[in-house]
Tab-separated table of C-alpha atoms in Angstrom:
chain	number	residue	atom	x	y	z
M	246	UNK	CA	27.073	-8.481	8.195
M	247	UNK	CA	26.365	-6.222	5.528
M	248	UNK	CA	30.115	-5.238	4.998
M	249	UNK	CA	30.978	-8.830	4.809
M	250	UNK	CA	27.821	-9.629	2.290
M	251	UNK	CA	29.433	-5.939	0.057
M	252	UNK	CA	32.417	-8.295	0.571
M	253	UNK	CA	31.463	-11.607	-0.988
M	254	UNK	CA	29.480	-9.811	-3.633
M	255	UNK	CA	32.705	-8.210	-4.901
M	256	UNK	CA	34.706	-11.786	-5.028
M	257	UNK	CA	33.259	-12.621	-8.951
M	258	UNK	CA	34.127	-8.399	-9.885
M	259	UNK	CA	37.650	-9.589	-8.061
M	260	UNK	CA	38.502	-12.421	-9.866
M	261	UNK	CA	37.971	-10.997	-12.979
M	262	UNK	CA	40.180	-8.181	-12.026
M	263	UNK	CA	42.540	-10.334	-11.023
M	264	UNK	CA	42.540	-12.393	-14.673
M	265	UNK	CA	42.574	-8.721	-16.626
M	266	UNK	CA	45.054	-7.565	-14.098
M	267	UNK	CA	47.232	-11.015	-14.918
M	268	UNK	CA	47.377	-10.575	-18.298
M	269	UNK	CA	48.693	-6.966	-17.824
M	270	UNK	CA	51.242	-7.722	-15.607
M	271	UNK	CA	52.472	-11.063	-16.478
M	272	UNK	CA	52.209	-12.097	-13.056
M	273	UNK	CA	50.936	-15.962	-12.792
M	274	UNK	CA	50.782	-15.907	-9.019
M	275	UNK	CA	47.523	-17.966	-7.073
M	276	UNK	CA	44.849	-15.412	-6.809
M	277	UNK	CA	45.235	-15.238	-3.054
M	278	UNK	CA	49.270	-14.601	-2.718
M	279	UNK	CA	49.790	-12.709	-5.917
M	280	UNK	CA	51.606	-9.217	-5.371
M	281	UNK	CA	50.028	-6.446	-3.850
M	282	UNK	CA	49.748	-4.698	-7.417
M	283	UNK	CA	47.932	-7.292	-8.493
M	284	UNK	CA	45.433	-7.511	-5.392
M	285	UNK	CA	44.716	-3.808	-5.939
M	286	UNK	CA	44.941	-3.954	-9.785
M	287	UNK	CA	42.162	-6.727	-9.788
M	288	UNK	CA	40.437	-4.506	-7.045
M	289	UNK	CA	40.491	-1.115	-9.213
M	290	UNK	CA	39.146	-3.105	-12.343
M	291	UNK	CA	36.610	-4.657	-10.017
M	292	UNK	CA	34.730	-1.581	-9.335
M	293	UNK	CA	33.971	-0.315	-12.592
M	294	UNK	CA	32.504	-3.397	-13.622
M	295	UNK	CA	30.184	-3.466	-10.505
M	296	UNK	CA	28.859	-0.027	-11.086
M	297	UNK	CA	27.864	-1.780	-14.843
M	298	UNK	CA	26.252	-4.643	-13.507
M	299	UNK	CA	24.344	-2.210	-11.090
M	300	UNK	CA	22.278	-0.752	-14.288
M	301	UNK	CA	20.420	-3.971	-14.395
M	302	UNK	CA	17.280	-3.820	-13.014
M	303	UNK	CA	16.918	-5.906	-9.977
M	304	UNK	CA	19.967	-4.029	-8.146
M	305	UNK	CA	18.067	-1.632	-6.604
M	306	UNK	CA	15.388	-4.033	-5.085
M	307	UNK	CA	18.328	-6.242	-3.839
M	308	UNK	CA	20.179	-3.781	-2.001
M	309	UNK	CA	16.958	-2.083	-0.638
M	310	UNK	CA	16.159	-5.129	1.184
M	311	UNK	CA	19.754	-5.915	2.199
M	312	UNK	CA	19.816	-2.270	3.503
M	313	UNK	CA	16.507	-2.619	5.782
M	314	UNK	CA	17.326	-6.060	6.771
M	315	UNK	CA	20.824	-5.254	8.199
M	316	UNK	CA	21.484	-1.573	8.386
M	317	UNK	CA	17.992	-0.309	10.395
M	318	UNK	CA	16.928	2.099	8.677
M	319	UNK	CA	13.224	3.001	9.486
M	320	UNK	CA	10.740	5.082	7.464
M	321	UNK	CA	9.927	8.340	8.668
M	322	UNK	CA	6.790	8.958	9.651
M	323	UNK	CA	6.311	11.874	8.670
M	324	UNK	CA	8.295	12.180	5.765
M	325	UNK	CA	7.552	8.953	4.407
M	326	UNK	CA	9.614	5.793	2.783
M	327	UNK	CA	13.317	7.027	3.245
M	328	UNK	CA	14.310	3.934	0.557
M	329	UNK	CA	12.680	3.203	-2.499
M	330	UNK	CA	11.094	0.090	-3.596
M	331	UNK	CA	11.236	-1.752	-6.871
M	332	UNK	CA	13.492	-0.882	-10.147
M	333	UNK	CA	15.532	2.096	-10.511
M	334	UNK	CA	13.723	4.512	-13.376
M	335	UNK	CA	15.178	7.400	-14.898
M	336	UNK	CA	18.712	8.067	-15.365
M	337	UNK	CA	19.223	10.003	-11.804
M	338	UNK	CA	17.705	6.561	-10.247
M	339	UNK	CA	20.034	4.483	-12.039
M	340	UNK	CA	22.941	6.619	-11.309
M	341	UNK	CA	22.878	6.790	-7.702
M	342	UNK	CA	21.805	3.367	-7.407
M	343	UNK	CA	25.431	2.299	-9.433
M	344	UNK	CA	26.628	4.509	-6.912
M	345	UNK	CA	25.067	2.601	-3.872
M	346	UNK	CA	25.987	-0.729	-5.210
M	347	UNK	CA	30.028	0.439	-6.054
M	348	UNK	CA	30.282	1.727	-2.669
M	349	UNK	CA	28.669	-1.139	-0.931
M	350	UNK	CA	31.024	-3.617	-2.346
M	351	UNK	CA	33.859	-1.332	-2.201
M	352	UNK	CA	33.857	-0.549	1.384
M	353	UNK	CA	32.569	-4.103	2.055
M	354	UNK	CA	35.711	-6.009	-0.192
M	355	UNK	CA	38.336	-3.747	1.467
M	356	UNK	CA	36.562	-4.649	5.466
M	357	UNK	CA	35.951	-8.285	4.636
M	358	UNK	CA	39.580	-8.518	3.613
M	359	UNK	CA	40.884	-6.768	6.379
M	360	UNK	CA	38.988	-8.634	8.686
M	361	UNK	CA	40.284	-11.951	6.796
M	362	UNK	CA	43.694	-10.891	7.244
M	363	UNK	CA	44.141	-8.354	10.302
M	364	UNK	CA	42.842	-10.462	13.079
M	365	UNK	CA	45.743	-13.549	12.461
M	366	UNK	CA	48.442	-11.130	12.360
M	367	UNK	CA	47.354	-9.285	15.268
M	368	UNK	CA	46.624	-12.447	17.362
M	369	UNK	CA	50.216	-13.791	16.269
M	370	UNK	CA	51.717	-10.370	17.480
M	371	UNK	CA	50.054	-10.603	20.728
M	372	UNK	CA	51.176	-14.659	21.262
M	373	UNK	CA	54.612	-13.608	20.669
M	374	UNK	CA	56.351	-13.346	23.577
M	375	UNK	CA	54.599	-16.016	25.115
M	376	UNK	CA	56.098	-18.598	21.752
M	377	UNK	CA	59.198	-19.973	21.178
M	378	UNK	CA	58.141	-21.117	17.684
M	379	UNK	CA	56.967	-17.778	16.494
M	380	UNK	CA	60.290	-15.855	18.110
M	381	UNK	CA	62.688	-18.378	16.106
M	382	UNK	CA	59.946	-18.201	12.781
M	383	UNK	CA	61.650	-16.498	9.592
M	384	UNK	CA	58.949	-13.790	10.064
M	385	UNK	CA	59.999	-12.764	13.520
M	386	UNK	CA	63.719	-12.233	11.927
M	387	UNK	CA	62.575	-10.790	8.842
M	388	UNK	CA	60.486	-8.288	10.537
M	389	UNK	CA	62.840	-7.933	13.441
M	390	UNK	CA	60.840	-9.388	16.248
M	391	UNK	CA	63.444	-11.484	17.562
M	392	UNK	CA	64.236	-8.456	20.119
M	393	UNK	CA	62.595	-9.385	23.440
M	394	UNK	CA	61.039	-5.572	24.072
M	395	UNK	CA	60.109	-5.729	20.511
M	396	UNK	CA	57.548	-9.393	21.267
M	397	UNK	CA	56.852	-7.476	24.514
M	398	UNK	CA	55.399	-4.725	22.754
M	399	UNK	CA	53.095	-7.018	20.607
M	400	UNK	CA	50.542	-7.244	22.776
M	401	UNK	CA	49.373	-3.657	23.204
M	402	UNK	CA	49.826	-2.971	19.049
M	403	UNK	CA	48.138	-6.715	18.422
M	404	UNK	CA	45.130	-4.634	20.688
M	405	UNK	CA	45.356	-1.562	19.116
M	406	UNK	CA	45.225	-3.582	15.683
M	407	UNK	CA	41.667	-5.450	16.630
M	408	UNK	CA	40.524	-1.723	17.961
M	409	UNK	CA	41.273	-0.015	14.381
M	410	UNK	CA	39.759	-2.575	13.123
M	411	UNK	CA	36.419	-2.938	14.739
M	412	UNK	CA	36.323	1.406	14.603
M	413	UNK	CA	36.894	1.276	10.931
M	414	UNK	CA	34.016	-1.249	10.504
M	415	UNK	CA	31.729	0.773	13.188
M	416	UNK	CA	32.601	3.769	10.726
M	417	UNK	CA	32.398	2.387	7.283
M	418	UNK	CA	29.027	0.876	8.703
M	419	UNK	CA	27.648	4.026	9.703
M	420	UNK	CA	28.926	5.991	6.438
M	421	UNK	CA	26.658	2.906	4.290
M	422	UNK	CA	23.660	3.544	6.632
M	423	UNK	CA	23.692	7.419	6.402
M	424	UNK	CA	24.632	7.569	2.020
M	425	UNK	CA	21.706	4.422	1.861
M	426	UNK	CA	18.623	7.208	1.762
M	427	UNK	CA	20.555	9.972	-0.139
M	428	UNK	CA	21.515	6.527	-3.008
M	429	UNK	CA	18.858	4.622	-2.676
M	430	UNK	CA	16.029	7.169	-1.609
M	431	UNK	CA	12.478	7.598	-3.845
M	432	UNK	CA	13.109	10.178	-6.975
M	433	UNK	CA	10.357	12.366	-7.407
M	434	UNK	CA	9.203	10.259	-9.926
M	435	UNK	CA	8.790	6.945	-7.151
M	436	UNK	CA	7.476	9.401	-4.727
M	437	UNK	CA	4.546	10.413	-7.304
M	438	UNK	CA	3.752	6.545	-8.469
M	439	UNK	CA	3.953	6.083	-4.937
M	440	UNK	CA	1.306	8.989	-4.310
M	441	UNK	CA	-0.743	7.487	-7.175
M	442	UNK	CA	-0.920	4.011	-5.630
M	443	UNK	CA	-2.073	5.736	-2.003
M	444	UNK	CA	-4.665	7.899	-3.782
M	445	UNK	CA	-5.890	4.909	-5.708
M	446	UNK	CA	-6.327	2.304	-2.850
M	447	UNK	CA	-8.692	5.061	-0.867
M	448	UNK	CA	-10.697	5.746	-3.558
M	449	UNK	CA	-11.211	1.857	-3.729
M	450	UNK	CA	-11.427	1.707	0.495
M	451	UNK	CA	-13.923	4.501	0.217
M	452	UNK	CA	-15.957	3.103	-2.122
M	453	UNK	CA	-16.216	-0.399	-0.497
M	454	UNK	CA	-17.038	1.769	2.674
M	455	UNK	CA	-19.789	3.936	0.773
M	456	UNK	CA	-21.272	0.562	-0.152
M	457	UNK	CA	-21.327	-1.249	3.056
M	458	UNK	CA	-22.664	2.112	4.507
M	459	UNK	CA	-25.462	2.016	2.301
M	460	UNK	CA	-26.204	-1.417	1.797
M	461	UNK	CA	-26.096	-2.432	5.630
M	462	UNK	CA	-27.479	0.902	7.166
M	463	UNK	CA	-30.346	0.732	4.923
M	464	UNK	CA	-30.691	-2.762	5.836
M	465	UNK	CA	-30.870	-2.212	9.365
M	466	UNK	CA	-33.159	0.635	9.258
M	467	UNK	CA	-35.461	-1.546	6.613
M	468	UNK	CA	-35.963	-4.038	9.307
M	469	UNK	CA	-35.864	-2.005	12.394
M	470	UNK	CA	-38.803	-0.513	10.657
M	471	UNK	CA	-40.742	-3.186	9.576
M	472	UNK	CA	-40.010	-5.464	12.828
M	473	UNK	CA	-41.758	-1.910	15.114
M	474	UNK	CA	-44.289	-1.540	12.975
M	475	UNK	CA	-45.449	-5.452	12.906
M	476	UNK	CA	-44.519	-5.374	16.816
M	477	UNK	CA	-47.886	-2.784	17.025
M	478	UNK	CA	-50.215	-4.428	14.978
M	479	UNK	CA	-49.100	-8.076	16.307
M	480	UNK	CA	-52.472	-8.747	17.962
M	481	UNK	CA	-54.650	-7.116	15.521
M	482	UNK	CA	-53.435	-7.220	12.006
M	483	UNK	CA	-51.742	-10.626	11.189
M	484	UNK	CA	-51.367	-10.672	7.492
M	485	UNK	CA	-49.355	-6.993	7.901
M	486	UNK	CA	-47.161	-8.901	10.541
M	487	UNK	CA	-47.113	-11.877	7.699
M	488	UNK	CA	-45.843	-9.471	4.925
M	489	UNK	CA	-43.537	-7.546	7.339
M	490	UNK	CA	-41.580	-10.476	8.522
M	491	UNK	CA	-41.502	-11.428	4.670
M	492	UNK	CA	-40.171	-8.418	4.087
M	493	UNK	CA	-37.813	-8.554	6.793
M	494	UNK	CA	-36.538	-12.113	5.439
M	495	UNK	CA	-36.077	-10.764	2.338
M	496	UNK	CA	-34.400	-7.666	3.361
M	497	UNK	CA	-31.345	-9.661	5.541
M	498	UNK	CA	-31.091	-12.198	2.379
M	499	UNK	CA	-30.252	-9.676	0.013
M	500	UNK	CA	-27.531	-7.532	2.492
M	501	UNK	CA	-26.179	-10.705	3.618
M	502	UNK	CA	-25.425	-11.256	-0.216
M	503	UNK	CA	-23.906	-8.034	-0.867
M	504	UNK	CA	-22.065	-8.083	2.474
M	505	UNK	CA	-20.059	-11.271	1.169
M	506	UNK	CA	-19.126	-9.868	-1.890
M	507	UNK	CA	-17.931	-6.943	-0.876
M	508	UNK	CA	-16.010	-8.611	2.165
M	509	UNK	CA	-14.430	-11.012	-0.188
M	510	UNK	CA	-12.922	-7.950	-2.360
M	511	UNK	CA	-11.722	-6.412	1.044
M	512	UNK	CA	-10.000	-9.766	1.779
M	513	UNK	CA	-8.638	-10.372	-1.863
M	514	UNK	CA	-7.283	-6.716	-1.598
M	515	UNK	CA	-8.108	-6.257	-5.106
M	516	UNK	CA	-10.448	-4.047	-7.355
M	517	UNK	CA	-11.831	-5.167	-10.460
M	518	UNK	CA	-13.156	-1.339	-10.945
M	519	UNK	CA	-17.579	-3.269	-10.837
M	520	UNK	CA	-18.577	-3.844	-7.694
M	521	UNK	CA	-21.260	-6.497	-6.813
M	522	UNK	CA	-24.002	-4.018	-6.022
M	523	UNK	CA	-27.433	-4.372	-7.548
M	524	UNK	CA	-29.138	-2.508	-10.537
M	525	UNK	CA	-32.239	-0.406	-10.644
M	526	UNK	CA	-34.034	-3.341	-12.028
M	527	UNK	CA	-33.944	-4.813	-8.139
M	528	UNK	CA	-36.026	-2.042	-7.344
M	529	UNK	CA	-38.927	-3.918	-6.447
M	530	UNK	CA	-37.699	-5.982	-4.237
M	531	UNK	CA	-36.141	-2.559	-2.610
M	532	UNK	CA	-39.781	-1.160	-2.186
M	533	UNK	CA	-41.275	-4.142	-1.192
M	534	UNK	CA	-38.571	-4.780	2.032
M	535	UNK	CA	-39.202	-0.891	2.394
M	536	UNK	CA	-42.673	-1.532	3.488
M	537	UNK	CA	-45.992	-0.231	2.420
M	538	UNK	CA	-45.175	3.736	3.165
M	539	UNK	CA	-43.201	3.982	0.343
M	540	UNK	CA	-44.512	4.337	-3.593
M	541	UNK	CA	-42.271	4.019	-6.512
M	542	UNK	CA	-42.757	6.246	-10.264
M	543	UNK	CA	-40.668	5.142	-12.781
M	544	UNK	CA	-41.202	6.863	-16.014
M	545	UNK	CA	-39.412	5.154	-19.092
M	546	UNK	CA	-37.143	2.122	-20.269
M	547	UNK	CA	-34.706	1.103	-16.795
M	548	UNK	CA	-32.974	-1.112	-19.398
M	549	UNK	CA	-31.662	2.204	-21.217
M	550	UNK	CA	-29.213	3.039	-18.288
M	551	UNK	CA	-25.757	2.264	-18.408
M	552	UNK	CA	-24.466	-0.236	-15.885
M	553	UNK	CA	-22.766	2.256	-13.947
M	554	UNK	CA	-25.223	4.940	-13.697
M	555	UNK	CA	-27.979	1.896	-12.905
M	556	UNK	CA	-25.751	0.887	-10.101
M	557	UNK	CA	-24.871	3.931	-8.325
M	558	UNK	CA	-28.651	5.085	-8.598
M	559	UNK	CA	-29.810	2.159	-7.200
M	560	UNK	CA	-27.601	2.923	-4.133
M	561	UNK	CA	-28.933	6.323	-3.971
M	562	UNK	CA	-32.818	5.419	-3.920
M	563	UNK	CA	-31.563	2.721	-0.903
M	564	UNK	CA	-29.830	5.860	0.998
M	565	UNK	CA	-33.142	7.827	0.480
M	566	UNK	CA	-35.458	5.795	1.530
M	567	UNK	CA	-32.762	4.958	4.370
M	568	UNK	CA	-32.874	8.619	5.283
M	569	UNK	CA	-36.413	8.214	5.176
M	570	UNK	CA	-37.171	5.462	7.851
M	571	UNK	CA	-34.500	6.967	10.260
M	572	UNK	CA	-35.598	10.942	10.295
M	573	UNK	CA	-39.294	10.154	9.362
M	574	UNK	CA	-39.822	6.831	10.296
M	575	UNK	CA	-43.409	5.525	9.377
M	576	UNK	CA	-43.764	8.456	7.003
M	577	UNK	CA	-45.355	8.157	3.243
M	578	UNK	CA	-42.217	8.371	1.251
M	579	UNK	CA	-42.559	8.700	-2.575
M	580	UNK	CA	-39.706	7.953	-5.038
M	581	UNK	CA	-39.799	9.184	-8.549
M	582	UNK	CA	-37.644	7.799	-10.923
M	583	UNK	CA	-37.264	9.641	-14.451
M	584	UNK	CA	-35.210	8.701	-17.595
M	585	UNK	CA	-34.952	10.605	-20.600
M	586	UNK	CA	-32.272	11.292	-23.396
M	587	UNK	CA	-29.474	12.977	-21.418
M	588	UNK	CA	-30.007	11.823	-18.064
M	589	UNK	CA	-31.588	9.936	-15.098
M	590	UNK	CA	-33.865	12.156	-12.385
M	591	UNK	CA	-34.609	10.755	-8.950
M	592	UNK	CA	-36.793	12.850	-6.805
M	593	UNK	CA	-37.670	11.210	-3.490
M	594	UNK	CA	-39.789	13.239	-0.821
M	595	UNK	CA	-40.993	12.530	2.845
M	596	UNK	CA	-43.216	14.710	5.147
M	597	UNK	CA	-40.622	16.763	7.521
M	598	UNK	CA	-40.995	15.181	11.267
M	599	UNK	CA	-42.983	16.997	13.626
M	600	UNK	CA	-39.516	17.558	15.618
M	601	UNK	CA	-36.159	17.333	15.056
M	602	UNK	CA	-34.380	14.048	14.472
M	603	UNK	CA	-32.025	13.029	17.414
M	604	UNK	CA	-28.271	13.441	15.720
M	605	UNK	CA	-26.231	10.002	16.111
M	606	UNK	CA	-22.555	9.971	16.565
M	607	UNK	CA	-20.828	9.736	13.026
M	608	UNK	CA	-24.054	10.353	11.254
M	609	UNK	CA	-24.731	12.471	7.916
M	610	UNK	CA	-22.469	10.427	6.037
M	611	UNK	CA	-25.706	9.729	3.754
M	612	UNK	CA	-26.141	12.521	1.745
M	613	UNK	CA	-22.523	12.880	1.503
M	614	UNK	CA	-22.404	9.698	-0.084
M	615	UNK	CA	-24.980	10.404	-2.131
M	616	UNK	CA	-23.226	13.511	-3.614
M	617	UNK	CA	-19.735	11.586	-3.908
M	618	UNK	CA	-21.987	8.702	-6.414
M	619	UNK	CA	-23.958	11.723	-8.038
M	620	UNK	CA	-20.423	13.489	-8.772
M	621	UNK	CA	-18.628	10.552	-9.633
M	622	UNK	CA	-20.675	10.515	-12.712
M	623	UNK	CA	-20.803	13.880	-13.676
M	624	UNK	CA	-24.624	14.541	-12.315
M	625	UNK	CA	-25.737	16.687	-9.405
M	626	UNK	CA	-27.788	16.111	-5.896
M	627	UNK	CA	-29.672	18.560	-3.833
M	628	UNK	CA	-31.170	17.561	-0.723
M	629	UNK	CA	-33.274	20.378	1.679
M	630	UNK	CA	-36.378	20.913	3.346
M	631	UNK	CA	-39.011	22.445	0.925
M	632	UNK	CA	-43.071	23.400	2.200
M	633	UNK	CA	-42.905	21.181	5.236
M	634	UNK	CA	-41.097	18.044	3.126
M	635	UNK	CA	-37.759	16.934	2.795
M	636	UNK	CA	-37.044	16.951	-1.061
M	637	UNK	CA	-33.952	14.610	-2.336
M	638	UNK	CA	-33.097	15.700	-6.216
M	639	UNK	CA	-30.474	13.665	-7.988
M	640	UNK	CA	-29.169	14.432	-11.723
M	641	UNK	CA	-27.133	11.737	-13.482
M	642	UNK	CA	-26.212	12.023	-16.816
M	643	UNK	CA	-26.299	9.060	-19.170
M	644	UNK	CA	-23.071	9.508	-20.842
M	645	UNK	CA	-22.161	10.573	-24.619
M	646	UNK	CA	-23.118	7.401	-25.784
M	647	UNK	CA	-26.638	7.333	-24.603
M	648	UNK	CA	-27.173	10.991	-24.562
M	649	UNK	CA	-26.380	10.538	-28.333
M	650	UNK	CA	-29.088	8.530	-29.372
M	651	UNK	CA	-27.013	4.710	-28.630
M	652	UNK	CA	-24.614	6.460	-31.503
């Protein structure tokens, strides 16, 4: 099948030929029964005009997905795409992708016309002795098969014909599947946009990750928190239970809000480079769902920080306190936030549990998050134990335009 489609994309390259190739010759015969010259006249002008047409941009696409639809060629594993996708770039590219497309509908014209032709002749061979019509034809005298041994013999070279035939196609098949990667094949240059596009979607998968990590584990641990502690005082202190299961409501309102909007970029499959996540003004409502262990400091004008840096620090006080309810759950927890001229400082500290926290499968991802936001933006996070508390530091700078005065 892909022979036969090299085939019928040569016919247009053909019949020019065969115009140009009329004109040169003088010979006016139909474009089927002209002279041999003029079949492989047409056919030798045909080919350079294919490898033209091939610079055009939407050649290499084409055959790449004529190629993996009909010829089987897999990607390696290991190695990675053996054929490259989109438009040919660079001269190299171009080059061996006229190549490709000449060869393809070279070897395909001179199969598809053998087939067109070779199969007839050899079934007419092989009916010959068993014909009157065909032993008293003008082509049985003209080629001497008028001789009874001669129609005799027919039917083994009519056999041997259809074999040659279906060997050279097997072969000419197999030489257009093995020259596809070497033609067709990434350059360097598709195999680094290629690289680029891989590096670029996880970055975007990690950061959707990093923010359903923080925004749901927090969550959880918010109201695992708040629901144990009102669980204790159920009996005895009803307008803590009131404010916990307030808390609680508001806690699964706001993740279930995030949640959807960062599902809905992982179903879009598309990054707009701002994700949904809340600002440092939301604070509040993060300390209140929190409960009453934790107090908040914030020293100077939230409204100063850049988007960015007010996003990812945001995420970084929910990790804390996160940290917080999980290692020293019930714990006072105390959050400092800090702005000057250069940069934002969040200090967050908790008493160190009395033993050590029980490790959970797949756990510490935290504070590594924490350091990927912190470095993202050029700052700095240090997390430790430090005189019997657990001390969370976190540097990030305002950028030149706010560390410049608004300049």
């Amino acid at each position: 099948m892909h022979l036969i489609l090299g085939g019928a994309l040569f016919m247009p390259y053909w019949l020019v030929g065969t115009v140009v190739m009329g004109m040169v010759l003088e010979d006016g015969g139909s474009l089927f029964g002209g002279s041999l010259s003029l079949q492989f006249g047409a056919y030798a002008v045909g080919l350079p005009l294919a490898a033209i047409t091939a610079l055009f941009p939407l050649t290499r696409p084409m055959s790449v997905a004529a190629v993996r639809a009909l010829c089987g060629i897999a990607d390696d594993p290991l190695a990675g795409d053996r054929l490259a996708d989109g438009p040919a770039r660079g001269r190299s590219a171009k080059a061996r992708t006229a190549g490709w497309f000449t060869l393809h509908l070279g070897v395909g014209a001179l199969i598809s016309g053998a087939t067109l032709a070779l199969p007839p002749f050899a079934v007419a061979v092989m009916a010959l002795p068993f014909s009157p019509s065909l032993q008293k034809s003008a082509a049985a005298a003209h080629w001497g098969l008028h001789r009874p041994w001669v129609q005799w013999a027919g039917l083994p070279a009519g056999l041997l014909m259809l074999l040659a035939l279906a060997a050279t196609a097997a072969g000419a098949g197999a030489l257009l599947a093995r020259q596809a990667p070497r033609l067709l094949g990434p350059s360097p240059a598709d195999r680094l946009a290629a690289a680029e596009r891989r590096a670029a979607e996880l970055a975007v998968r990690n950061r959707l990750a990093r923010e359903l990590h923080d925004s749901v584990g927090h969550a959880l641990s918010a109201v695992t928190l708040q629901a144990s502690a009102a669980r204790r005082v159920l009996d005895s202190d009803v307008e803590f239970v009131r404010e916990a299961l307030a808390a609680i409501e508001e806690t699964t309102r706001r993740t279930v809000g995030e949640l959807d909007s960062v599902l809905g970029l992982l179903r879009d499959g598309e990054d707009d480079g701002e994700l949904p996540a809340p600002r440092l003004d939301a604070l509040d409502a993060l300390v209140r769902g929190a409960g009453r262990h934790v107090a908040l400091t914030v020293t100077g004008p939230l409204d100063r920080v850049p988007d960015a840096v007010s996003r990812e620090a945001y995420r970084i006080v929910q990790e804390g306190l996160t940290n917080a309810a999980r290692h020293a759950g019930g714990a006072r927890v105390t959050a400092r936030i800090a702005l000057d001229d250069d940069e934002l400082e969040i200090t967050m500290e908790n008493p160190l549990p009395d033993r050590a926290p029980v490790t959970r499968p797949g756990g510490g991802r935290g504070l590594r998050g924490v350091g990927e936001r912190a470095r993202l933006l050029g700052g700095t996070s240090e997390a430790g134990p430090l005189d019997a508390v657990w001390r969370l530091t976190v540097r990030l700078p305002l950028g030149p335009a706010r560390a410049g005065g608004g300049r």
